[in-house]
Short mmCIF file of C-alpha atoms (C1' of nucleotides) and ligand atoms in Angstrom, two decimals:
data_model
loop_
_atom_site.label_atom_id
_atom_site.label_comp_id
_atom_site.label_asym_id
_atom_site.label_seq_id
_atom_site.Cartn_x
_atom_site.Cartn_y
_atom_site.Cartn_z
CA MET A 58 -98.37 -89.49 -5.57
CA PHE A 59 -96.13 -89.69 -2.51
CA SER A 60 -96.85 -88.33 0.95
CA LYS A 61 -95.19 -85.13 2.10
CA ALA A 62 -93.07 -87.19 4.49
CA CYS A 63 -91.91 -89.38 1.62
CA GLU A 64 -91.07 -86.40 -0.57
CA TYR A 65 -88.94 -84.91 2.20
CA GLY A 66 -87.37 -88.32 2.76
CA ILE A 67 -86.32 -88.70 -0.86
CA ARG A 68 -85.01 -85.15 -1.12
CA ALA A 69 -83.06 -85.57 2.13
CA ALA A 70 -81.60 -88.89 1.07
CA VAL A 71 -80.47 -87.46 -2.24
CA TYR A 72 -78.83 -84.51 -0.54
CA ILE A 73 -77.09 -86.72 2.01
CA ALA A 74 -75.88 -88.96 -0.82
CA GLN A 75 -74.48 -85.99 -2.67
CA GLN A 76 -72.60 -84.74 0.38
CA SER A 77 -71.38 -88.23 1.24
CA GLY A 78 -70.04 -88.53 -2.29
CA ARG A 79 -67.82 -85.60 -1.41
CA GLY A 80 -66.88 -87.16 1.91
CA VAL A 81 -68.92 -84.62 3.85
CA ARG A 82 -71.11 -85.52 6.83
CA THR A 83 -74.05 -83.14 7.05
CA GLY A 84 -76.35 -82.11 9.91
CA LEU A 85 -80.10 -81.75 10.26
CA LYS A 86 -80.06 -77.99 9.97
CA ASP A 87 -78.05 -78.08 6.74
CA ILE A 88 -80.31 -80.71 5.27
CA ALA A 89 -83.55 -78.91 6.09
CA GLU A 90 -82.13 -75.77 4.59
CA ALA A 91 -80.86 -77.53 1.47
CA ILE A 92 -84.13 -79.25 0.67
CA ASP A 93 -86.44 -76.55 2.07
CA SER A 94 -88.28 -78.70 4.60
CA PRO A 95 -89.49 -78.19 8.19
CA GLU A 96 -86.56 -79.03 10.44
CA ALA A 97 -88.26 -80.98 13.25
CA PHE A 98 -90.41 -82.96 10.87
CA THR A 99 -87.42 -83.82 8.76
CA ALA A 100 -85.66 -85.10 11.88
CA LYS A 101 -88.40 -87.70 12.36
CA ILE A 102 -88.06 -88.89 8.82
CA LEU A 103 -84.27 -89.15 9.03
CA GLN A 104 -84.71 -91.28 12.14
CA GLN A 105 -86.80 -93.72 10.14
CA LEU A 106 -84.26 -93.86 7.34
CA SER A 107 -81.49 -94.36 9.89
CA LYS A 108 -83.29 -97.16 11.73
CA ASN A 109 -83.79 -98.96 8.44
CA ASP A 110 -80.09 -98.64 7.64
CA LEU A 111 -80.63 -96.52 4.57
CA ILE A 112 -78.45 -93.80 6.05
CA GLN A 113 -75.96 -93.52 8.91
CA SER A 114 -76.35 -91.16 11.85
CA SER A 115 -73.96 -90.09 14.58
CA LYS A 116 -74.51 -87.96 17.64
CA GLY A 117 -72.42 -85.39 19.40
CA PRO A 118 -70.37 -82.56 18.00
CA THR A 119 -69.23 -83.26 14.44
CA GLY A 120 -72.22 -85.63 14.30
CA GLY A 121 -74.77 -85.71 11.53
CA PHE A 122 -75.91 -87.90 8.67
CA GLU A 123 -74.06 -89.64 5.87
CA MET A 124 -74.22 -92.67 3.63
CA THR A 125 -71.53 -95.34 3.66
CA ALA A 126 -69.95 -96.52 0.44
CA HIS A 127 -72.06 -99.66 0.74
CA GLN A 128 -75.25 -97.67 1.20
CA LEU A 129 -74.40 -95.47 -1.74
CA GLN A 130 -74.07 -98.59 -3.84
CA THR A 131 -77.18 -100.42 -2.69
CA VAL A 132 -79.91 -98.03 -1.54
CA MET A 133 -82.61 -97.67 -4.16
CA LEU A 134 -85.40 -95.16 -4.42
CA SER A 135 -87.84 -97.95 -3.69
CA ASP A 136 -86.18 -98.55 -0.31
CA VAL A 137 -86.88 -94.98 0.78
CA VAL A 138 -90.44 -95.07 -0.48
CA ARG A 139 -91.18 -98.41 1.14
CA THR A 140 -89.71 -97.29 4.47
CA ILE A 141 -91.85 -94.18 4.68
CA ASP A 142 -95.03 -94.85 2.70
CA SER A 143 -95.14 -98.65 2.95
CA ASN A 144 -95.17 -100.44 -0.37
CA LEU A 145 -98.93 -100.11 -0.69
CA ILE A 146 -98.44 -97.92 -3.74
CA TYR A 147 -97.92 -100.92 -5.92
CA THR A 148 -99.79 -103.57 -3.99
CA GLY A 149 -103.14 -101.87 -3.28
CA CYS A 150 -106.08 -101.43 -5.65
CA GLY A 151 -106.15 -98.16 -7.54
CA LEU A 152 -109.86 -97.75 -6.92
CA GLY A 153 -109.53 -98.44 -3.19
CA LEU A 154 -110.93 -101.97 -3.05
CA ALA A 155 -109.71 -103.93 -0.06
CA ASN A 156 -106.98 -105.56 -2.14
CA CYS A 157 -105.93 -105.86 -5.77
CA ASP A 158 -106.86 -109.23 -7.21
CA ALA A 159 -106.33 -110.00 -10.89
CA GLN A 160 -108.84 -112.87 -10.66
CA ASN A 161 -111.55 -110.48 -9.52
CA PRO A 162 -110.43 -107.10 -10.77
CA CYS A 163 -111.91 -103.62 -10.46
CA PRO A 164 -112.78 -101.96 -13.78
CA LEU A 165 -109.48 -100.10 -13.84
CA HIS A 166 -107.25 -103.00 -12.92
CA HIS A 167 -105.79 -103.70 -16.35
CA GLU A 168 -105.25 -100.07 -17.20
CA PHE A 169 -103.54 -99.57 -13.86
CA MET A 170 -101.30 -102.56 -13.81
CA GLY A 171 -99.16 -101.43 -16.70
CA ILE A 172 -98.49 -98.02 -15.25
CA ARG A 173 -97.97 -99.32 -11.75
CA GLU A 174 -95.52 -101.90 -12.94
CA GLN A 175 -93.51 -99.23 -14.67
CA LEU A 176 -93.52 -97.05 -11.59
CA LYS A 177 -92.34 -100.00 -9.54
CA THR A 178 -89.58 -100.80 -11.99
CA MET A 179 -88.47 -97.19 -12.05
CA LEU A 180 -88.28 -96.98 -8.26
CA GLU A 181 -86.48 -100.30 -7.98
CA THR A 182 -83.84 -99.58 -10.60
CA THR A 183 -83.03 -96.00 -9.62
CA ALA A 184 -80.34 -95.64 -6.96
CA ILE A 185 -80.33 -92.64 -4.65
CA ARG A 186 -76.74 -92.18 -5.71
CA GLN A 187 -77.75 -91.71 -9.35
CA LEU A 188 -80.07 -88.89 -8.37
CA ALA A 189 -77.33 -87.35 -6.25
CA GLU A 190 -75.05 -87.34 -9.29
CA SER A 191 -77.51 -85.31 -11.32
CA LEU A 192 -77.52 -82.85 -8.44
CA GLU A 193 -73.75 -82.75 -8.28
CA SER A 194 -73.47 -82.12 -12.00
CA GLY A 195 -75.90 -79.23 -11.74
CA ALA A 196 -78.46 -81.00 -13.94
CA ALA A 197 -81.06 -80.97 -11.18
CA ILE A 198 -82.12 -79.08 -8.06
CA LEU A 199 -83.76 -79.91 -4.72
CA LYS A 200 -85.59 -76.68 -3.95
CA ARG A 201 -86.88 -73.56 -5.67
CA MET B 892 -102.57 -92.52 -5.88
CA PHE B 893 -106.04 -90.99 -5.68
CA SER B 894 -107.76 -89.62 -2.59
CA LYS B 895 -110.48 -91.65 -0.91
CA ALA B 896 -113.03 -89.13 -2.16
CA CYS B 897 -111.80 -89.62 -5.71
CA GLU B 898 -111.92 -93.40 -5.43
CA TYR B 899 -115.51 -93.24 -4.25
CA GLY B 900 -116.29 -90.75 -7.00
CA ILE B 901 -114.96 -93.03 -9.74
CA ARG B 902 -116.68 -96.11 -8.37
CA ALA B 903 -119.96 -94.21 -8.03
CA ALA B 904 -119.73 -92.79 -11.52
CA VAL B 905 -119.07 -96.21 -12.99
CA TYR B 906 -122.02 -97.69 -11.15
CA ILE B 907 -124.33 -94.87 -12.21
CA ALA B 908 -123.15 -95.30 -15.79
CA GLN B 909 -123.90 -98.99 -15.68
CA GLN B 910 -127.40 -98.42 -14.35
CA SER B 911 -128.02 -95.60 -16.81
CA GLY B 912 -127.00 -97.94 -19.61
CA ARG B 913 -129.95 -100.06 -18.56
CA GLY B 914 -132.19 -97.00 -18.34
CA VAL B 915 -132.32 -97.17 -14.56
CA ARG B 916 -132.08 -94.11 -12.32
CA THR B 917 -130.43 -95.02 -9.02
CA GLY B 918 -130.49 -93.40 -5.57
CA LEU B 919 -127.81 -92.55 -3.02
CA LYS B 920 -128.56 -95.52 -0.81
CA ASP B 921 -128.29 -97.98 -3.69
CA ILE B 922 -125.05 -96.43 -4.86
CA ALA B 923 -123.39 -96.46 -1.47
CA GLU B 924 -124.40 -100.08 -1.05
CA ALA B 925 -123.22 -101.06 -4.51
CA ILE B 926 -119.77 -99.53 -4.17
CA ASP B 927 -119.38 -100.07 -0.41
CA SER B 928 -118.86 -96.43 0.59
CA PRO B 929 -120.06 -94.24 3.47
CA GLU B 930 -123.46 -92.90 2.44
CA ALA B 931 -123.27 -89.28 3.65
CA PHE B 932 -119.74 -88.82 2.36
CA THR B 933 -120.70 -90.24 -0.99
CA ALA B 934 -123.56 -87.73 -1.17
CA LYS B 935 -121.08 -84.86 -1.01
CA ILE B 936 -119.05 -86.32 -3.82
CA LEU B 937 -122.09 -86.91 -6.01
CA GLN B 938 -123.03 -83.27 -5.52
CA GLN B 939 -119.66 -82.24 -6.90
CA LEU B 940 -120.04 -84.51 -9.91
CA SER B 941 -123.54 -83.21 -10.46
CA LYS B 942 -122.52 -79.55 -10.25
CA ASN B 943 -119.84 -80.19 -12.83
CA ASP B 944 -122.37 -81.82 -15.15
CA LEU B 945 -120.69 -85.19 -15.10
CA ILE B 946 -123.89 -86.78 -13.83
CA GLN B 947 -127.53 -85.76 -13.58
CA SER B 948 -129.46 -85.54 -10.30
CA SER B 949 -133.16 -85.15 -9.55
CA LYS B 950 -134.96 -84.64 -6.27
CA GLY B 951 -138.20 -85.93 -4.90
CA PRO B 952 -139.66 -89.42 -4.91
CA THR B 953 -138.38 -91.41 -7.90
CA GLY B 954 -135.41 -89.03 -7.81
CA GLY B 955 -131.80 -90.09 -7.90
CA PHE B 956 -128.76 -90.04 -10.13
CA GLU B 957 -128.22 -90.97 -13.75
CA MET B 958 -126.12 -90.14 -16.77
CA THR B 959 -127.61 -88.80 -19.97
CA ALA B 960 -126.76 -90.35 -23.31
CA HIS B 961 -124.54 -87.36 -23.95
CA GLN B 962 -122.73 -87.76 -20.63
CA LEU B 963 -122.26 -91.46 -21.26
CA GLN B 964 -120.60 -90.57 -24.53
CA THR B 965 -118.36 -87.77 -23.34
CA VAL B 966 -117.43 -88.13 -19.67
CA MET B 967 -113.90 -89.41 -19.27
CA LEU B 968 -112.15 -90.77 -16.23
CA SER B 969 -109.97 -87.66 -16.24
CA ASP B 970 -113.06 -85.46 -15.79
CA VAL B 971 -113.98 -87.23 -12.57
CA VAL B 972 -110.43 -87.11 -11.26
CA ARG B 973 -109.98 -83.46 -12.11
CA THR B 974 -113.30 -82.52 -10.50
CA ILE B 975 -112.47 -84.15 -7.19
CA ASP B 976 -108.67 -84.15 -6.85
CA SER B 977 -107.84 -81.17 -9.07
CA ASN B 978 -105.51 -81.93 -11.94
CA LEU B 979 -102.44 -81.51 -9.78
CA ILE B 980 -101.59 -85.16 -10.26
CA TYR B 981 -100.07 -84.45 -13.60
CA THR B 982 -99.01 -80.85 -13.21
CA GLY B 983 -97.19 -80.87 -9.84
CA CYS B 984 -93.63 -82.00 -9.13
CA GLY B 985 -93.29 -85.59 -7.98
CA LEU B 986 -90.81 -84.62 -5.29
CA GLY B 987 -93.03 -81.82 -3.97
CA LEU B 988 -91.16 -78.82 -5.35
CA ALA B 989 -93.34 -75.74 -5.73
CA ASN B 990 -93.93 -76.53 -9.41
CA CYS B 991 -92.63 -78.85 -12.09
CA ASP B 992 -90.27 -77.08 -14.46
CA ALA B 993 -88.41 -78.97 -17.16
CA GLN B 994 -85.88 -76.15 -17.44
CA ASN B 995 -84.98 -76.53 -13.79
CA PRO B 996 -85.94 -80.06 -12.92
CA CYS B 997 -85.80 -82.08 -9.72
CA PRO B 998 -83.62 -85.21 -9.90
CA LEU B 999 -86.62 -87.40 -10.61
CA HIS B 1000 -88.20 -85.21 -13.25
CA HIS B 1001 -87.25 -87.21 -16.33
CA GLU B 1002 -88.06 -90.56 -14.77
CA PHE B 1003 -91.43 -89.20 -13.67
CA MET B 1004 -92.50 -87.48 -16.83
CA GLY B 1005 -92.83 -90.66 -18.84
CA ILE B 1006 -94.98 -92.40 -16.28
CA ARG B 1007 -97.06 -89.35 -15.57
CA GLU B 1008 -97.72 -88.80 -19.24
CA GLN B 1009 -98.95 -92.35 -19.58
CA LEU B 1010 -101.22 -91.98 -16.58
CA LYS B 1011 -102.61 -88.79 -18.04
CA THR B 1012 -103.21 -90.42 -21.41
CA MET B 1013 -104.90 -93.38 -19.79
CA LEU B 1014 -107.25 -91.17 -17.78
CA GLU B 1015 -108.05 -89.00 -20.75
CA THR B 1016 -108.81 -91.81 -23.15
CA THR B 1017 -110.83 -94.02 -20.84
CA ALA B 1018 -114.57 -93.23 -20.74
CA ILE B 1019 -116.60 -93.97 -17.63
CA ARG B 1020 -118.94 -95.84 -19.94
CA GLN B 1021 -116.18 -98.26 -20.96
CA LEU B 1022 -115.58 -99.14 -17.34
CA ALA B 1023 -119.31 -99.58 -16.81
CA GLU B 1024 -119.37 -102.06 -19.67
CA SER B 1025 -116.76 -104.25 -18.06
CA LEU B 1026 -118.97 -104.22 -14.98
CA GLU B 1027 -122.05 -105.11 -16.96
CA SER B 1028 -120.30 -107.99 -18.66
CA GLY B 1029 -119.19 -109.35 -15.31
CA ALA B 1030 -115.52 -108.86 -16.14
CA ALA B 1031 -115.05 -106.51 -13.19
CA ILE B 1032 -116.44 -105.66 -9.77
CA LEU B 1033 -116.85 -102.54 -7.63
CA LYS B 1034 -116.60 -103.98 -4.13
CA ARG B 1035 -115.33 -107.04 -2.32
"C1'" DT C 1401 -63.42 -84.59 33.38
"C1'" DT C 1402 -66.54 -81.51 31.61
"C1'" DG C 1403 -69.28 -78.56 28.76
"C1'" DG C 1404 -71.39 -77.98 24.65
"C1'" DT C 1405 -73.30 -80.06 20.44
"C1'" DA C 1406 -76.21 -82.85 17.75
"C1'" DG C 1407 -79.36 -86.62 17.07
"C1'" DC C 1408 -83.31 -89.36 19.77
"C1'" DG C 1409 -87.87 -89.98 21.38
"C1'" DG C 1410 -92.12 -88.92 23.31
"C1'" DA C 1411 -95.79 -85.72 23.92
"C1'" DC C 1412 -98.24 -82.20 22.02
"C1'" DA C 1413 -100.47 -78.97 18.32
"C1'" DA C 1414 -102.18 -77.60 13.75
"C1'" DA C 1415 -104.01 -78.70 9.37
"C1'" DT C 1416 -106.20 -81.57 6.17
"C1'" DT C 1417 -108.99 -85.30 4.88
"C1'" DT C 1418 -112.58 -88.23 5.86
"C1'" DG C 1419 -116.97 -88.96 7.62
"C1'" DT C 1420 -121.64 -87.67 10.14
"C1'" DC C 1421 -125.99 -85.09 11.29
"C1'" DC C 1422 -129.85 -82.63 10.47
"C1'" DG C 1423 -132.82 -79.17 8.89
"C1'" DT C 1424 -134.21 -77.30 4.05
"C1'" DT C 1425 -135.74 -77.59 -0.57
"C1'" DT C 1426 -137.64 -79.84 -4.44
"C1'" DT C 1427 -140.58 -83.05 -6.47
"C1'" DC C 1428 -143.77 -86.70 -7.05
"C1'" DG C 1429 -147.87 -89.52 -6.23
"C1'" DG C 1430 -152.20 -89.77 -4.20
"C1'" DC D 810 -153.28 -79.62 -2.07
"C1'" DC D 811 -150.68 -82.68 1.04
"C1'" DG D 812 -147.40 -85.82 2.75
"C1'" DA D 813 -143.57 -88.51 1.94
"C1'" DA D 814 -139.24 -89.24 -0.49
"C1'" DA D 815 -134.96 -87.83 -2.11
"C1'" DA D 816 -131.13 -84.72 -2.97
"C1'" DC D 817 -128.98 -80.26 -1.04
"C1'" DG D 818 -126.19 -77.59 2.03
"C1'" DG D 819 -124.10 -76.17 6.08
"C1'" DA D 820 -122.28 -77.26 10.51
"C1'" DC D 821 -120.07 -80.46 13.13
"C1'" DA D 822 -116.96 -84.63 14.51
"C1'" DA D 823 -113.34 -88.13 13.95
"C1'" DA D 824 -109.15 -89.67 11.99
"C1'" DT D 825 -104.93 -89.07 9.74
"C1'" DT D 826 -101.14 -86.47 8.29
"C1'" DT D 827 -98.16 -82.83 9.01
"C1'" DG D 828 -95.55 -80.18 11.97
"C1'" DT D 829 -93.54 -78.42 16.77
"C1'" DC D 830 -91.41 -78.58 21.48
"C1'" DC D 831 -88.46 -80.06 24.82
"C1'" DG D 832 -86.02 -82.88 27.91
"C1'" DC D 833 -82.75 -86.98 27.27
"C1'" DT D 834 -78.81 -89.38 25.61
"C1'" DA D 835 -74.53 -90.00 23.31
"C1'" DC D 836 -70.40 -88.09 21.79
"C1'" DC D 837 -66.47 -85.15 20.86
"C1'" DA D 838 -63.02 -81.70 21.95
"C1'" DA D 839 -60.67 -78.97 24.94
S1 LIG E 2899 -108.29 -104.76 -8.47
FE1 LIG E 2899 -108.26 -102.58 -8.61
S2 LIG E 2899 -106.25 -102.27 -9.36
FE2 LIG E 2899 -106.27 -104.45 -9.26
S1 LIG E 2900 -89.49 -80.85 -11.44
FE1 LIG E 2900 -89.92 -82.54 -10.14
S2 LIG E 2900 -91.19 -83.72 -11.47
FE2 LIG E 2900 -90.70 -82.03 -12.80
#
DNA sequence: TTGGTAGCGGACAAATTTGTCCGTTTTCGG
DNA sequence: CCGAAAACGGACAAATTTGTCCGCTACCAA
């Protein structure tokens, strides 16, 4: 469904959101450990999220990653996915044709559209913060 | 969503089904041209479909690929997807955790399950033949 | 001021997926 | 029977994704 990079990105964002909710700034090492991801690779992904203003980063001792109150309020799952995987998931043709065109559809177009639309809606209406809350409450986990 | 190999596999299967519906056996070159895919790569994929009895192949002059009446009746989209991509699409965790476990879910588990279930149902209830019919009637295309 | 800490950024390496080549085998038509 | 046609199968090559390394830069605290 998503690329490995995107999966790490979502997990990392959720963890950062959880920690930020507690007022805690967290570092790369912590994050990689918490979400069970390769540290250096995760760093690259966090850079992307940071450059797109989905998270905040600071250097130096006591540095690390966090989400501002504003980011916690506004950053949606779709923002993370779009930043890392591009939004091709819901714009491209499911059968790999050059582009998806309802006027000239592939045989699966209609069947796909419904599901894709739902996926899109889900991503666009789910805030990272919501996911972080289910972590905080113990209802969900980020590694096993 | 699907791998390139799987996309080619579906497109090829649909084309073969359409031709078989007309009683025509079609060869690799025709297929690759009809679905706009790399010929040698498509050959590999057709071998997989053939070995799993989703399509029929025959060698020699006048050889090629076709689907039997029985295959036209029974082969579902899910069979093609499972053969090429494995059925991990609807068994794995959307966030990349080692496995999907409702008792110990990732934060996206509930949101995912609904969509994934629908995708699964769609794949399992759509026959390749149905897709071929929409091709035959001109309602859909396989390349652009 | 200075030393250490932590993210940044670019180059590199491994793994996987995608795609190609070519000799072999099977089969058909003449 | 013979030659050509077509799929088969294994080895190879290119591209993309995933993952690592390391020097650089910014920052904080003592
Ligand atoms: S044309 Fe293939 S999904 Fe729309
Ligand atoms: S645990 Fe992640 S999708 Fe079920």
